[in-house]
PDB file of C-alpha atoms in Angstrom:
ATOM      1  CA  UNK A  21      25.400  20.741  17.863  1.00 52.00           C
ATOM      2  CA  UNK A  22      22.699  18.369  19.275  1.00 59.00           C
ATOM      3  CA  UNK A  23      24.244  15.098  19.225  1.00 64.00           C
ATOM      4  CA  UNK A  24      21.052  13.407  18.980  1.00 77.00           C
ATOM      5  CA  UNK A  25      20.674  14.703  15.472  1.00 92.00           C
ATOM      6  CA  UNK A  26      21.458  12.013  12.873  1.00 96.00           C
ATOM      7  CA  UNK A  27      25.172  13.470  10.723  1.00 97.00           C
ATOM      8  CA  UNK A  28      25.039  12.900   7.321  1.00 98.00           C
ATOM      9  CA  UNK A  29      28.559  13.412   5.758  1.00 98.00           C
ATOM     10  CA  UNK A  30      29.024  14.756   2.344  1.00 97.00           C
ATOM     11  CA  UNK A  31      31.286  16.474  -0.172  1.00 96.00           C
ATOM     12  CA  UNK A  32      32.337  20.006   0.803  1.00 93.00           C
ATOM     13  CA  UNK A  33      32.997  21.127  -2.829  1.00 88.00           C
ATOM     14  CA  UNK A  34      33.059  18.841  -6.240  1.00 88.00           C
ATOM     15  CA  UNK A  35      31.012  17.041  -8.829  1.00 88.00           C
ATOM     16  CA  UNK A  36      28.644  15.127  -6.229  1.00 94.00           C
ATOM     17  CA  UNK A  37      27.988  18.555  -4.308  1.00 93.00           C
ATOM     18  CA  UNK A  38      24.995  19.790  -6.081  1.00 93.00           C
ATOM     19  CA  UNK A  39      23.538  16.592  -6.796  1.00 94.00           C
ATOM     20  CA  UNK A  40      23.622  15.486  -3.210  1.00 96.00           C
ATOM     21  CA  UNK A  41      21.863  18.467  -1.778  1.00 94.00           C
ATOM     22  CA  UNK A  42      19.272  18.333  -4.396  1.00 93.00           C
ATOM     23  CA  UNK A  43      19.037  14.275  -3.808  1.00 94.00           C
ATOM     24  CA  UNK A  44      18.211  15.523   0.102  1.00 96.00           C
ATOM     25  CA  UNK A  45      15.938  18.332  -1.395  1.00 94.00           C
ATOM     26  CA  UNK A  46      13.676  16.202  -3.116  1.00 92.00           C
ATOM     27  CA  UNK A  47      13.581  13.750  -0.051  1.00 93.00           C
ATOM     28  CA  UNK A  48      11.791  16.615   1.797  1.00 93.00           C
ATOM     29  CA  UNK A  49      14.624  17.454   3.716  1.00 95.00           C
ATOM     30  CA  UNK A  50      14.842  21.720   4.531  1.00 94.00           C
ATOM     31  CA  UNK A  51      18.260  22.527   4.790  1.00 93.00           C
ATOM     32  CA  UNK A  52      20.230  25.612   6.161  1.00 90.00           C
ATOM     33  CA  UNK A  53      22.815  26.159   5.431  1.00 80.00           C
ATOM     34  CA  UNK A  54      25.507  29.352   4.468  1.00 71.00           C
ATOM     35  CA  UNK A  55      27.783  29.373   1.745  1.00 72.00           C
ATOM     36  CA  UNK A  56      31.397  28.399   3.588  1.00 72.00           C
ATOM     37  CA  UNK A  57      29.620  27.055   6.723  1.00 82.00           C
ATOM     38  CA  UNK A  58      30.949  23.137   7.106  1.00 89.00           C
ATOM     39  CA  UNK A  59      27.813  22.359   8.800  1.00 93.00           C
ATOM     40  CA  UNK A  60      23.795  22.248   7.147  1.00 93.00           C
ATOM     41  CA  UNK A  61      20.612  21.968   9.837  1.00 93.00           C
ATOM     42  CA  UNK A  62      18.039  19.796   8.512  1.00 94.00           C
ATOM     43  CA  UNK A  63      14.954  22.388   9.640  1.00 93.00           C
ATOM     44  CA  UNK A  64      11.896  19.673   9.283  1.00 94.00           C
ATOM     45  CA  UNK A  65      13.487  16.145   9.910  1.00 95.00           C
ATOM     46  CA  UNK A  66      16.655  15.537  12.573  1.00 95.00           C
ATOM     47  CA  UNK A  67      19.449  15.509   9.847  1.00 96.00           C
ATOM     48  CA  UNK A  68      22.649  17.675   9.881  1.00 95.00           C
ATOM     49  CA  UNK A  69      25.050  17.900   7.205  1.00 96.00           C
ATOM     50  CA  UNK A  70      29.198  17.554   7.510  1.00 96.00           C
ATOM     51  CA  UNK A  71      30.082  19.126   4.319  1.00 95.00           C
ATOM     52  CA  UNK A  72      34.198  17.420   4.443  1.00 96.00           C
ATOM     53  CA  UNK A  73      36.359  16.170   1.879  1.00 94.00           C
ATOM     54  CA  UNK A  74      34.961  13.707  -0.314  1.00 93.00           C
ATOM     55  CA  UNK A  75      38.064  10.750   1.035  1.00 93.00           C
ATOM     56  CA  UNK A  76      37.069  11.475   4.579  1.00 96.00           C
ATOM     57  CA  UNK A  77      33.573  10.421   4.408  1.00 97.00           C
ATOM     58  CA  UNK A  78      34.195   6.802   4.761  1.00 97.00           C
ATOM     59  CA  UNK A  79      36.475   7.142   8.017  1.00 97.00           C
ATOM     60  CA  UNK A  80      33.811   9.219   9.413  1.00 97.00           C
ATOM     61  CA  UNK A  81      30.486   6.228   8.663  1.00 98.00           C
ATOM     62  CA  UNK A  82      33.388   4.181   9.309  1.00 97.00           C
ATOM     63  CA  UNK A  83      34.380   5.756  13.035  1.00 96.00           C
ATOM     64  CA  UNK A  84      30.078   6.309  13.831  1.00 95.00           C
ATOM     65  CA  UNK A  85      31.079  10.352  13.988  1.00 96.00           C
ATOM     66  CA  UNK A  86      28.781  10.222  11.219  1.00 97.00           C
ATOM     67  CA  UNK A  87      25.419   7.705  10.699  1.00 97.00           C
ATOM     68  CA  UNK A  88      25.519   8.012   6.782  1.00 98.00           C
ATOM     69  CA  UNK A  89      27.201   9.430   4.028  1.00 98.00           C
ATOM     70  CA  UNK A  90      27.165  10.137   0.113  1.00 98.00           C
ATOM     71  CA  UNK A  91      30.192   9.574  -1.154  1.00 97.00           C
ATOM     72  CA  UNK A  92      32.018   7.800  -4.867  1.00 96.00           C
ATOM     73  CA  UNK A  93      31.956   4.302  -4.932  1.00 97.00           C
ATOM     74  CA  UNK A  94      35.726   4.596  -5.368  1.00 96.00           C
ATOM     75  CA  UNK A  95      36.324   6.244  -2.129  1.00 96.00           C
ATOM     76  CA  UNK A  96      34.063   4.369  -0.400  1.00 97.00           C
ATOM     77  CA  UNK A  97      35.604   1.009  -1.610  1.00 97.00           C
ATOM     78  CA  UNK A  98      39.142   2.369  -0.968  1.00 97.00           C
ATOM     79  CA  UNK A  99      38.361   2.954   2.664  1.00 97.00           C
ATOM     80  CA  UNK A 100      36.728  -0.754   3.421  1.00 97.00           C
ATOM     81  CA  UNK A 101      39.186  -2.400   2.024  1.00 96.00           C
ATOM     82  CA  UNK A 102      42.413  -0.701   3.918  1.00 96.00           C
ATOM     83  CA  UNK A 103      40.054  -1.123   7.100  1.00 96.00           C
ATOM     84  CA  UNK A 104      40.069  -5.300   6.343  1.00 95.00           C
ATOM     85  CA  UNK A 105      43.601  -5.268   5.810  1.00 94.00           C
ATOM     86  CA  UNK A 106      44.921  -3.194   8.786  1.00 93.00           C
ATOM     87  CA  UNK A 107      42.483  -4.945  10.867  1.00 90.00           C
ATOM     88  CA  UNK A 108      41.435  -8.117   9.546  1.00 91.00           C
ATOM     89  CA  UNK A 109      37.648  -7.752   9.708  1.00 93.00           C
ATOM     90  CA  UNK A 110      34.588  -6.569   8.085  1.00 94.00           C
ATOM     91  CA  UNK A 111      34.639  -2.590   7.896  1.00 96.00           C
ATOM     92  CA  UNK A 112      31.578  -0.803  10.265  1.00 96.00           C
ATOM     93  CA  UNK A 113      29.845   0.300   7.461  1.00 97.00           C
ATOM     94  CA  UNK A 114      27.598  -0.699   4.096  1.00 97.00           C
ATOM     95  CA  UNK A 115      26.646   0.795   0.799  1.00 97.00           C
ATOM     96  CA  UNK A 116      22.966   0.947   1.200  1.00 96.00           C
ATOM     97  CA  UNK A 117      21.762   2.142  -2.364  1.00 94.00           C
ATOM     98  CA  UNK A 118      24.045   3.385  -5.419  1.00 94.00           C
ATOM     99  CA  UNK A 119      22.540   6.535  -6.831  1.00 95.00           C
ATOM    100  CA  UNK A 120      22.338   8.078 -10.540  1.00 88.00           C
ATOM    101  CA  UNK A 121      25.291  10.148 -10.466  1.00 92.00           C
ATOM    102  CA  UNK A 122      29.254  10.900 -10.026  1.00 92.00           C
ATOM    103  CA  UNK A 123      29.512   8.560 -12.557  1.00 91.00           C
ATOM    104  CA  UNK A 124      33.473   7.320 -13.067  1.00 90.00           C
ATOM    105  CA  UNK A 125      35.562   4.590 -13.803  1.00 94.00           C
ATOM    106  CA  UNK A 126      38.590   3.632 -12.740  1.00 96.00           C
ATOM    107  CA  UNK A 127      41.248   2.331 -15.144  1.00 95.00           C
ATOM    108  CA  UNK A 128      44.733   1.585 -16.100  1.00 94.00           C
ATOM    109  CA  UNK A 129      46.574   4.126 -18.350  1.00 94.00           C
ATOM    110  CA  UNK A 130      49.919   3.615 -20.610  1.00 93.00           C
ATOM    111  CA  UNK A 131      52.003   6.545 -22.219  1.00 94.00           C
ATOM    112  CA  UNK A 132      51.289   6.317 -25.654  1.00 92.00           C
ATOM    113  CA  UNK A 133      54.826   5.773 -26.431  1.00 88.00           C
ATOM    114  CA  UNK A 134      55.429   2.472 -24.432  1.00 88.00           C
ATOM    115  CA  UNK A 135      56.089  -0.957 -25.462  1.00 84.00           C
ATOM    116  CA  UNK A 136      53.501  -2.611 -22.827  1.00 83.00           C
ATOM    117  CA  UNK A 137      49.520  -1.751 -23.391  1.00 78.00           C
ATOM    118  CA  UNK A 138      48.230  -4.449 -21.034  1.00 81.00           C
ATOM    119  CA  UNK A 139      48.743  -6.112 -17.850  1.00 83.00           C
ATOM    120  CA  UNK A 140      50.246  -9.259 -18.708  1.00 81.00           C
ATOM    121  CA  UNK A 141      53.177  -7.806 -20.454  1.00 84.00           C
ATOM    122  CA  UNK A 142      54.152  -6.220 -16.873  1.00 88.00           C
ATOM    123  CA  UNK A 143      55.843  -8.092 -14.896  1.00 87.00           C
ATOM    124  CA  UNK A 144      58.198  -5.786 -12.222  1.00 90.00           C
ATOM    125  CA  UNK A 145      56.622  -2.557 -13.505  1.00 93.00           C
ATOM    126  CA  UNK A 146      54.896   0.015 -11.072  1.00 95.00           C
ATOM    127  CA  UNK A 147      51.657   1.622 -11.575  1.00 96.00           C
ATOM    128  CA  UNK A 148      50.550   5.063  -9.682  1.00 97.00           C
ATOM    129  CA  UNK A 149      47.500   5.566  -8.374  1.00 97.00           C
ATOM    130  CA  UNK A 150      45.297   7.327  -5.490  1.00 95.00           C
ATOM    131  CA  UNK A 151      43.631   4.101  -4.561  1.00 97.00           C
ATOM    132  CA  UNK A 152      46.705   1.809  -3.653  1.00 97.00           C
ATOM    133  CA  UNK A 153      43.862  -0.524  -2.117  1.00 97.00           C
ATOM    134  CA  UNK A 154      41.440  -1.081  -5.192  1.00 97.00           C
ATOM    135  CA  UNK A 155      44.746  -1.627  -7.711  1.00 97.00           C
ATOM    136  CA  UNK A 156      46.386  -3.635  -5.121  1.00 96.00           C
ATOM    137  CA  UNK A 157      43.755  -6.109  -4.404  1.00 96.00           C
ATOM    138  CA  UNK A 158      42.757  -6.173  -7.925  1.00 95.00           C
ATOM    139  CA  UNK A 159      46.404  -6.971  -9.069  1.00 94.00           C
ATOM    140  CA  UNK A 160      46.993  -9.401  -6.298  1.00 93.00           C
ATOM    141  CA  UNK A 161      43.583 -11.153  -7.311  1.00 92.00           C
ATOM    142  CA  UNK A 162      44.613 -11.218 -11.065  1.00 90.00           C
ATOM    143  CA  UNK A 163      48.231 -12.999 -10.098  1.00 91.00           C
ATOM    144  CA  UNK A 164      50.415 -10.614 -11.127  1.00 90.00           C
ATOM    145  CA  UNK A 165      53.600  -9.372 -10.427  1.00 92.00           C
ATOM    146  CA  UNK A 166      53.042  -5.458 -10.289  1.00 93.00           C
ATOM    147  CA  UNK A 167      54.468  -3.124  -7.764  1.00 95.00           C
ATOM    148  CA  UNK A 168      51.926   0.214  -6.852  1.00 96.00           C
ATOM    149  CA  UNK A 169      52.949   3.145  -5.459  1.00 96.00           C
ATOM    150  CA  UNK A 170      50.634   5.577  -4.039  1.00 94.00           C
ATOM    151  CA  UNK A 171      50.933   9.208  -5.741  1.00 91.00           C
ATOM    152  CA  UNK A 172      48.287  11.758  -4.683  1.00 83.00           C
ATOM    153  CA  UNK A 173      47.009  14.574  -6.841  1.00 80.00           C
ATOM    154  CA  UNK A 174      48.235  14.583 -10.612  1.00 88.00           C
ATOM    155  CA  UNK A 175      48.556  11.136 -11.120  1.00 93.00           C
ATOM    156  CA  UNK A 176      49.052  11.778 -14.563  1.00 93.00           C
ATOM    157  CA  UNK A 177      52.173  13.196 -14.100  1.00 93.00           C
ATOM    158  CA  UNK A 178      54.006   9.780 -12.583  1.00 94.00           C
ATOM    159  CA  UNK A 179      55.416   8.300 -16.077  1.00 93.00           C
ATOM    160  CA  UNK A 180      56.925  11.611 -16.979  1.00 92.00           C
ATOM    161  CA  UNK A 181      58.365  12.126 -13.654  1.00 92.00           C
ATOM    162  CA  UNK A 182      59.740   8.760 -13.923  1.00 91.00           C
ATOM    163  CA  UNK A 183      57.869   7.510 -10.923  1.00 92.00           C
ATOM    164  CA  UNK A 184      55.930   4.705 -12.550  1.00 94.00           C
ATOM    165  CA  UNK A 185      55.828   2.931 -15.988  1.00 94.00           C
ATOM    166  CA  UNK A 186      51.555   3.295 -15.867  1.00 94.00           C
ATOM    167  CA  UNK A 187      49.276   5.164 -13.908  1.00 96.00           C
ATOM    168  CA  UNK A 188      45.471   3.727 -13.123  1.00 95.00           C
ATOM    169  CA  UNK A 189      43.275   6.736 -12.218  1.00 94.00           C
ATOM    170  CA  UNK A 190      39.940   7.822 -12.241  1.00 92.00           C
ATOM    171  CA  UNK A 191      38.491   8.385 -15.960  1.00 88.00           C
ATOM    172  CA  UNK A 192      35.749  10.942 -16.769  1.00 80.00           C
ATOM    173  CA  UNK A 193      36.012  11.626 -20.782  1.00 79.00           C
ATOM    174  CA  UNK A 194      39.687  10.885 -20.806  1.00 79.00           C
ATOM    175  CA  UNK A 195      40.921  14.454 -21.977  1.00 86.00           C
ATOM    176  CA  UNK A 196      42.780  14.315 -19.153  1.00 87.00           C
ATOM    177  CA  UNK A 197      44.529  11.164 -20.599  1.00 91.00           C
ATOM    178  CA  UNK A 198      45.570  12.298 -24.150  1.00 90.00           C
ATOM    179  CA  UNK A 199      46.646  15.879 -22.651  1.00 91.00           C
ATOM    180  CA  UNK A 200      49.063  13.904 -20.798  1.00 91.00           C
ATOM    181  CA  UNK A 201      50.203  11.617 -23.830  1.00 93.00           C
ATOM    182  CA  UNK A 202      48.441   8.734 -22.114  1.00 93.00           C
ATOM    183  CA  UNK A 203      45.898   5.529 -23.723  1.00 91.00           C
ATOM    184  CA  UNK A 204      43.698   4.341 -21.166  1.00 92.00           C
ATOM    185  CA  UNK A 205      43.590   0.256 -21.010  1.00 91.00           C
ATOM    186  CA  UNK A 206      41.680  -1.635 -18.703  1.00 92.00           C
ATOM    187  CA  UNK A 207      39.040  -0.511 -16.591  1.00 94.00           C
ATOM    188  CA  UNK A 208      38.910  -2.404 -12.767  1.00 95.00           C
ATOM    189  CA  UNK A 209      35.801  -0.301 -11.740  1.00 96.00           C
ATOM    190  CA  UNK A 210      32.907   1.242 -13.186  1.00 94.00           C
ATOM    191  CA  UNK A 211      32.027   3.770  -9.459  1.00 94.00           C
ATOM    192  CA  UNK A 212      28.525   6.402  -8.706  1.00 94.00           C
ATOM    193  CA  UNK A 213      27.893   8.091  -6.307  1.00 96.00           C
ATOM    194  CA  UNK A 214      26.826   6.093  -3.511  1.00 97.00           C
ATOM    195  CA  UNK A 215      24.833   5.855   0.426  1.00 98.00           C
ATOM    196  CA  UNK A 216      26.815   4.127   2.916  1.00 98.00           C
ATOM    197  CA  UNK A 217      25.805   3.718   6.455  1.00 98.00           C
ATOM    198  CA  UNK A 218      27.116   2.787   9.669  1.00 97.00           C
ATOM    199  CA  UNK A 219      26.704  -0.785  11.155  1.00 97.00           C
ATOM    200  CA  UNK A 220      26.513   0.678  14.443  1.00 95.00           C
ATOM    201  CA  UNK A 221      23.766  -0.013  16.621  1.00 94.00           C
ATOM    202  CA  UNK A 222      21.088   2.536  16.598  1.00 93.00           C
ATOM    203  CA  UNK A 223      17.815   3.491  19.196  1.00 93.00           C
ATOM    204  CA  UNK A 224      15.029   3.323  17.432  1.00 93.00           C
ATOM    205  CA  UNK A 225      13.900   6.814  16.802  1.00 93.00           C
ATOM    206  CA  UNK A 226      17.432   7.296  15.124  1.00 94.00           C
ATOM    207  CA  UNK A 227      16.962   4.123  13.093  1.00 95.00           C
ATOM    208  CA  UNK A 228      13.373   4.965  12.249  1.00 95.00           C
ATOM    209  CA  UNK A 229      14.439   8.219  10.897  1.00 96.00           C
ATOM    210  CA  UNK A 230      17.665   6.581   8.897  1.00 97.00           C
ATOM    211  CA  UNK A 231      14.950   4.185   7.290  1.00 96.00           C
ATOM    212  CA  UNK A 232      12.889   6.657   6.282  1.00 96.00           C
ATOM    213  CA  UNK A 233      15.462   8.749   4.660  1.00 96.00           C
ATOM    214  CA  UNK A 234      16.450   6.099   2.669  1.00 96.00           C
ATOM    215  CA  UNK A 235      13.450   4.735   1.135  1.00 94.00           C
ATOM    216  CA  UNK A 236      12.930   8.175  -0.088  1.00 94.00           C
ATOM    217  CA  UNK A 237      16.096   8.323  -1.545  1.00 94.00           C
ATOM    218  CA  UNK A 238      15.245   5.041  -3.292  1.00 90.00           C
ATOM    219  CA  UNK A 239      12.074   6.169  -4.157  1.00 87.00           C
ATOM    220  CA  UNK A 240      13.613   9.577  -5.976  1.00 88.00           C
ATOM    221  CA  UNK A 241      15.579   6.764  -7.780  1.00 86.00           C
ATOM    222  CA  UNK A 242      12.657   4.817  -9.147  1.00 79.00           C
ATOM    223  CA  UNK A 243      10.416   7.805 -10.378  1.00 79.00           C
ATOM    224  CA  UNK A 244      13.639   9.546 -12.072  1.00 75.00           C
ATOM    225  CA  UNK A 245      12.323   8.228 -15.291  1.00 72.00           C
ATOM    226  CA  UNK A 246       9.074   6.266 -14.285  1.00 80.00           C
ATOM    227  CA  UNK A 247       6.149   8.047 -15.978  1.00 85.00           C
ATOM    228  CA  UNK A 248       2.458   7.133 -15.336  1.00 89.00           C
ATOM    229  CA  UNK A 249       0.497   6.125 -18.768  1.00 92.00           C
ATOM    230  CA  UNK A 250      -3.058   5.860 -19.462  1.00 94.00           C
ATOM    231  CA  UNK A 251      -4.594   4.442 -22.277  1.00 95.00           C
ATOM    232  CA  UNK A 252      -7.678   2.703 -23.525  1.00 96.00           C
ATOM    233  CA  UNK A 253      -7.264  -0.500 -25.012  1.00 95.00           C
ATOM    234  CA  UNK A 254      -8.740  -3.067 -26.203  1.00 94.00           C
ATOM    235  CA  UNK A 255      -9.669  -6.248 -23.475  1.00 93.00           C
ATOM    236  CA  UNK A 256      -8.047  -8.834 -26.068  1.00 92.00           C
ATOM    237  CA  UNK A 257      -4.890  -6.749 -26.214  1.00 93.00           C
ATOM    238  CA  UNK A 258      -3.905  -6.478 -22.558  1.00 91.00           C
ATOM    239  CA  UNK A 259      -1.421  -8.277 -22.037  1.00 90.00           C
ATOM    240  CA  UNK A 260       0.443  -7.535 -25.755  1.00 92.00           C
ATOM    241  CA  UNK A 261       0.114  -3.644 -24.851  1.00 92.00           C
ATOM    242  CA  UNK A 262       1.764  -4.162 -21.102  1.00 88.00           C
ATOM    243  CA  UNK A 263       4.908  -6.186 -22.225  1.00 88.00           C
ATOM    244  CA  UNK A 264       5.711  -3.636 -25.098  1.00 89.00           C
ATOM    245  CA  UNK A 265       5.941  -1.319 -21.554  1.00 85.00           C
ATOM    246  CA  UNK A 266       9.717  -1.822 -19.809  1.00 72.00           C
ATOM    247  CA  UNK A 267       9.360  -2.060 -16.097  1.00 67.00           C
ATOM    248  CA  UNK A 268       5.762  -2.272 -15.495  1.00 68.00           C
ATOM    249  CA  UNK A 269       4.176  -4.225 -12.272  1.00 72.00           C
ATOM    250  CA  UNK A 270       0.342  -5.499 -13.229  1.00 80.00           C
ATOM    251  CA  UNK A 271      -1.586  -2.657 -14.761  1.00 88.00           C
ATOM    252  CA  UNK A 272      -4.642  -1.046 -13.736  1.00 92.00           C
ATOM    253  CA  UNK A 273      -7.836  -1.769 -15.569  1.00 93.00           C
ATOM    254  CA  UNK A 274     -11.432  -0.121 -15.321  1.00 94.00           C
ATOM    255  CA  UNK A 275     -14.153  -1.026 -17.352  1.00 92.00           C
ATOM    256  CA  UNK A 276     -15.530   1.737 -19.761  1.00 91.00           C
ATOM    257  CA  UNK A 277     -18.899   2.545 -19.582  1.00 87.00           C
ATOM    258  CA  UNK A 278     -21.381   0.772 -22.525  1.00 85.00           C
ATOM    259  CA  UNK A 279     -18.454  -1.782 -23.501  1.00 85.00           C
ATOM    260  CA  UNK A 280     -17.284  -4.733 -22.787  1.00 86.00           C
ATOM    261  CA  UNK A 281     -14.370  -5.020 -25.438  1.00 91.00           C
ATOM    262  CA  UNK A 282     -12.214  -1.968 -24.222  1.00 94.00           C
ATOM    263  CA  UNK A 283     -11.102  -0.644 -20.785  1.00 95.00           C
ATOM    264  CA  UNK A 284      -8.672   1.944 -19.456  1.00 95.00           C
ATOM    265  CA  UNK A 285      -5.622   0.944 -18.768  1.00 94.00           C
ATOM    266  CA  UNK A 286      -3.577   2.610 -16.378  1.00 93.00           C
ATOM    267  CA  UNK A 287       0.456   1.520 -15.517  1.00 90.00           C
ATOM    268  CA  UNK A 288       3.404   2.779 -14.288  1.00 87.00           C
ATOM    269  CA  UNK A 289       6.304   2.563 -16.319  1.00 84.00           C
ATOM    270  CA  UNK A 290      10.061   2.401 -14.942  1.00 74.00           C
ATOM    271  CA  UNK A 291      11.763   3.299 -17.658  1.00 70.00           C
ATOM    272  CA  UNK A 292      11.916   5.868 -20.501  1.00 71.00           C
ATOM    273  CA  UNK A 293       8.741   5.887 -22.761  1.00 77.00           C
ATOM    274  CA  UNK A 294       9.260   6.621 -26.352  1.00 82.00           C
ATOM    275  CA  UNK A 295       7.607   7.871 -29.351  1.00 87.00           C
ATOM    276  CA  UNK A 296       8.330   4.729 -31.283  1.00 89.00           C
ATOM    277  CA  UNK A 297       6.602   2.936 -27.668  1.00 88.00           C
ATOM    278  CA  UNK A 298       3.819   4.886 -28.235  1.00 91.00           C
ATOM    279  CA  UNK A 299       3.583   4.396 -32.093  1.00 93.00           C
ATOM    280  CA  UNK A 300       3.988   0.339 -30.904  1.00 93.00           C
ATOM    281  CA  UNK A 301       0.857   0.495 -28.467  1.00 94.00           C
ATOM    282  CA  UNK A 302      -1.261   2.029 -30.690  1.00 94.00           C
ATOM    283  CA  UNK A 303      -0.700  -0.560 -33.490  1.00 94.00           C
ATOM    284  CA  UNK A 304      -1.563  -2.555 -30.674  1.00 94.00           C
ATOM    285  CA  UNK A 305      -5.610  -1.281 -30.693  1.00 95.00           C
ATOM    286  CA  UNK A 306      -4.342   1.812 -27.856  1.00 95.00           C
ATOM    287  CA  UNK A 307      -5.732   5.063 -28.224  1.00 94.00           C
ATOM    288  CA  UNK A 308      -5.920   7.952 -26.318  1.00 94.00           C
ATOM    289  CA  UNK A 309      -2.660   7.661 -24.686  1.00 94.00           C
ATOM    290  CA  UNK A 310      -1.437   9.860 -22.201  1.00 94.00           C
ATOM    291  CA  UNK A 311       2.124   9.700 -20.442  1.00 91.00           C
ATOM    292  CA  UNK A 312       2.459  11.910 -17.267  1.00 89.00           C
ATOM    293  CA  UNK A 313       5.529  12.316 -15.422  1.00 84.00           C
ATOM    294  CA  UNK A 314       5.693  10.763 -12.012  1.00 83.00           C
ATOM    295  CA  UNK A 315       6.784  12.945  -9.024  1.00 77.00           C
ATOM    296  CA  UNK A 316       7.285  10.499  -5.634  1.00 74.00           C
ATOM    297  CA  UNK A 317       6.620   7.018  -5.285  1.00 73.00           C
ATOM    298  CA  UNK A 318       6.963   4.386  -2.424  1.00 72.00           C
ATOM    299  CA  UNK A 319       6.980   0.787  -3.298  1.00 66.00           C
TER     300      UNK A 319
END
């Protein structure tokens, strides 16, 4: 490998897989790559992917083996906070931008047969969990007395086992949870998928490049349901008609030829349009409306 190409670390196999290569996709970036190869070569810009396990991908940004990764906010958290602990200062990298997927949470969970269903009636219990760092710090934060024990893989299984009174795990749609006779309670983190990037120093080709990649990742994010309406409308009505729009910057207006009282109005709009925002502009004096899906966009 040339080690002046920028490594982007992210999920060998899982939910954020697919998402993250076609996040990349739609940045421009050609990738090739074989199905079982750890490594993808970015064929237009000077990006290589480390397709690793999803808990690595912190150490990596973390360690400057990588420049940036795409990784849960869960993971990504976990990491920076055993990295303060063990060594008393900032962790080397930052979450740069949280994207639109690998949505989670992270919660508490009690068997469904137990006395306690909240925090404050355990005091000396032990809760299981993957991310010994998030509970820990959250429990220490909220004053209580709570021992955790790390358990990896089917965390669900700790009550039963006799390991721990309460689990907190990650929740999806909590099918998990009742097949294991298991109520979830509190939730300490509501985690996407996110960008994180090193701190490290960079040349400035490399941190041109990094730059670049990331506004267009932002700007994938802005358009995902922006749409581009045009209208005409009446002059009187402007400002009525663009506040019944959610997200809009100052429209666009051009006079119509042979009148003075309506112009076209042209805006983009950052969030979802309608029918019933449609119906509401043109009981505003709007006709001829036309929504069009936006493709790219810089800001």
């Amino acid at each position: 490998m040339d080690n002046n190409r920028i490594k982007i670390a992210i999920q060998k196999s899982g939910r954020l897989t697919e998402h993250t290569i076609s996040l990349l996709k739609k940045c421009g970036l050609i990738i090739s790559h074989t199905r079982n190869h750890l490594i993808g070569y970015g064929e237009n810009m000077p990006f290589d992917l480390m397709f690793v396990r999803d808990d690595d991908i912190p150490g990596l940004v973390q360690d400057n083996l990588c420049t940036l990764g795409i990784v849960g906010m869960n993971e990504a958290l976990e990491k920076k906070i055993e990295i303060e602990n063990l060594e008393k200062a900032p962790a080397n990298f930052e979450i740069v931008s949280n994207l639109d997927f690998g949505q989670c949470k992270l919660s508490f969970a009690y068997p469904d047969d137990s006395t306690y269903q909240d925090l404050k009636n355990l005091e000396g219990k032990t809760v299981a969990t993957s991310y010994p760092n998030i509970v820990s710090d959250y429990i220490s934060k909220a004053g209580l007395n709570i021992s955790v024990t790390q358990f990896s893989g089917a965390v669900e299984l700790a009550p039963s086992l006799g390991k721990a009174d309460l689990i907190c795990d990650l929740v999806s749609s909590g099918q998990t949870l009742k097949a294991h006779n298991l109520t979830e309670g509190q939730t300490i983190l509501e985690s996407t998928a996110v960008v994180i990037k090193s701190l490290q120093a960079m040349d400035s080709i490399e941190e041109t490049w990094v730059n670049k990649l990331i506004e267009r990742i932002q700007g994938v994010l802005q358009v995902k349901e922006s749409k581009y309406i045009m209208m005409h409308a009446p002059r009187a009505s402007i400002d009525s008609i663009t506040n019944l729009l959610p997200g809009t910057e100052s429209p666009t207006i051009i006079p119509l030829e042979g009148t003075n009282e309506t112009v076209a109005l042209h805006v983009v709009c950052k969030e979802n349009v309608f029918w019933e925002t449609l119906e509401d502009l043109k009981a505003k004096g709007a006709s001829s409306i036309l929504v069009v899906p936006v493709e790219k966009m810089l800001m």
